[in-house]
GROMACS .gro file of C-alpha atoms in nm:
model
  110
    1UNK     CA    1   0.797   0.030   1.388
    2UNK     CA    2   1.082   0.196   1.176
    3UNK     CA    3   1.195  -0.144   1.031
    4UNK     CA    4   0.948  -0.228   0.759
    5UNK     CA    5   1.049  -0.625   0.853
    6UNK     CA    6   0.868  -0.580   1.160
    7UNK     CA    7   0.534  -0.509   0.959
    8UNK     CA    8   0.280  -0.771   0.993
    9UNK     CA    9   0.210  -0.979   0.661
   10UNK     CA   10  -0.150  -0.957   0.459
   11UNK     CA   11  -0.186  -1.326   0.650
   12UNK     CA   12  -0.152  -1.178   0.983
   13UNK     CA   13  -0.348  -0.845   0.934
   14UNK     CA   14  -0.661  -1.060   0.789
   15UNK     CA   15  -0.602  -1.333   1.107
   16UNK     CA   16  -0.612  -0.982   1.355
   17UNK     CA   17  -0.931  -0.876   1.186
   18UNK     CA   18  -1.088  -1.210   1.190
   19UNK     CA   19  -0.989  -1.239   1.568
   20UNK     CA   20  -1.116  -0.901   1.619
   21UNK     CA   21  -1.451  -0.978   1.451
   22UNK     CA   22  -1.530  -1.264   1.662
   23UNK     CA   23  -1.473  -1.041   2.002
   24UNK     CA   24  -1.144  -1.188   2.111
   25UNK     CA   25  -0.859  -0.959   2.305
   26UNK     CA   26  -0.760  -0.864   1.962
   27UNK     CA   27  -0.981  -0.536   1.999
   28UNK     CA   28  -0.708  -0.428   2.267
   29UNK     CA   29  -0.495  -0.364   1.916
   30UNK     CA   30  -0.720  -0.146   1.762
   31UNK     CA   31  -0.591   0.139   1.896
   32UNK     CA   32  -0.232   0.082   1.753
   33UNK     CA   33  -0.152   0.334   1.487
   34UNK     CA   34  -0.017   0.235   1.146
   35UNK     CA   35   0.097   0.372   0.827
   36UNK     CA   36  -0.168   0.326   0.557
   37UNK     CA   37  -0.016   0.465   0.198
   38UNK     CA   38  -0.098   0.403  -0.181
   39UNK     CA   39   0.158   0.342  -0.445
   40UNK     CA   40   0.058   0.506  -0.784
   41UNK     CA   41   0.357   0.322  -0.906
   42UNK     CA   42   0.766   0.327  -0.918
   43UNK     CA   43   1.035   0.316  -1.124
   44UNK     CA   44   1.414   0.302  -1.082
   45UNK     CA   45   1.670   0.541  -1.159
   46UNK     CA   46   2.044   0.623  -1.148
   47UNK     CA   47   2.104   0.896  -0.843
   48UNK     CA   48   2.254   1.073  -1.144
   49UNK     CA   49   1.959   1.082  -1.313
   50UNK     CA   50   1.730   1.200  -0.995
   51UNK     CA   51   1.970   1.467  -0.954
   52UNK     CA   52   1.924   1.613  -1.304
   53UNK     CA   53   1.532   1.635  -1.273
   54UNK     CA   54   1.413   1.970  -1.345
   55UNK     CA   55   1.117   2.154  -1.211
   56UNK     CA   56   0.811   2.048  -1.418
   57UNK     CA   57   0.982   1.730  -1.552
   58UNK     CA   58   0.732   1.446  -1.600
   59UNK     CA   59   0.864   1.104  -1.465
   60UNK     CA   60   0.707   0.769  -1.625
   61UNK     CA   61   0.611   0.519  -1.391
   62UNK     CA   62   0.590   0.135  -1.430
   63UNK     CA   63   0.180   0.130  -1.384
   64UNK     CA   64  -0.053   0.172  -1.688
   65UNK     CA   65  -0.312   0.462  -1.566
   66UNK     CA   66  -0.624   0.246  -1.549
   67UNK     CA   67  -0.427  -0.016  -1.333
   68UNK     CA   68  -0.543  -0.016  -1.006
   69UNK     CA   69  -0.325   0.114  -0.709
   70UNK     CA   70  -0.152  -0.111  -0.427
   71UNK     CA   71  -0.274  -0.013  -0.078
   72UNK     CA   72  -0.004  -0.104   0.188
   73UNK     CA   73  -0.027  -0.076   0.560
   74UNK     CA   74   0.342  -0.053   0.708
   75UNK     CA   75   0.440  -0.180   0.365
   76UNK     CA   76   0.255  -0.478   0.304
   77UNK     CA   77   0.011  -0.513   0.023
   78UNK     CA   78  -0.339  -0.568   0.177
   79UNK     CA   79  -0.585  -0.433  -0.102
   80UNK     CA   80  -0.614  -0.272  -0.457
   81UNK     CA   81  -0.802   0.043  -0.524
   82UNK     CA   82  -0.854   0.309  -0.741
   83UNK     CA   83  -0.836   0.717  -0.659
   84UNK     CA   84  -1.174   0.895  -0.584
   85UNK     CA   85  -1.201   1.292  -0.486
   86UNK     CA   86  -1.397   1.369  -0.212
   87UNK     CA   87  -1.482   1.751  -0.113
   88UNK     CA   88  -1.186   1.842  -0.355
   89UNK     CA   89  -0.934   1.603  -0.131
   90UNK     CA   90  -0.779   1.245  -0.287
   91UNK     CA   91  -0.913   0.905  -0.166
   92UNK     CA   92  -0.917   0.544  -0.236
   93UNK     CA   93  -1.183   0.336  -0.320
   94UNK     CA   94  -1.100  -0.052  -0.192
   95UNK     CA   95  -1.167  -0.256  -0.513
   96UNK     CA   96  -0.994  -0.585  -0.427
   97UNK     CA   97  -0.868  -0.731  -0.069
   98UNK     CA   98  -0.547  -0.933  -0.075
   99UNK     CA   99  -0.655  -1.279  -0.016
  100UNK     CA  100  -0.401  -1.481   0.174
  101UNK     CA  101  -0.471  -1.780  -0.038
  102UNK     CA  102  -0.486  -1.605  -0.336
  103UNK     CA  103  -0.264  -1.316  -0.339
  104UNK     CA  104  -0.168  -1.066  -0.586
  105UNK     CA  105   0.164  -1.147  -0.840
  106UNK     CA  106   0.435  -0.978  -0.718
  107UNK     CA  107   0.360  -0.887  -0.362
  108UNK     CA  108   0.637  -0.739  -0.170
  109UNK     CA  109   0.713  -0.588   0.179
  110UNK     CA  110   0.927  -0.302   0.208
   0.00000   0.00000   0.00000
């Protein structure tokens, strides 16, 4: 699934999870690999500015250091979380799940 527009929506992911929990045939889908990513923040820059980056340069992102991070599955926001370390490796603790009725402001699919 290289095209992000083919990615399932948060509503579709939740429905599949509920169906899998209820013992339906959606368990067949449980072996399908998906890409889980955690977004710390982002920023828009002109290409010239990016090409001028120097080693050691700091790029300020659009998120506060105490904000929860976006947890996405195939580019679709499914949860918010916080960084943890486990045996010297990064991890993410789920703090909030995306709810189809409420949703998060500014949810976007990429």
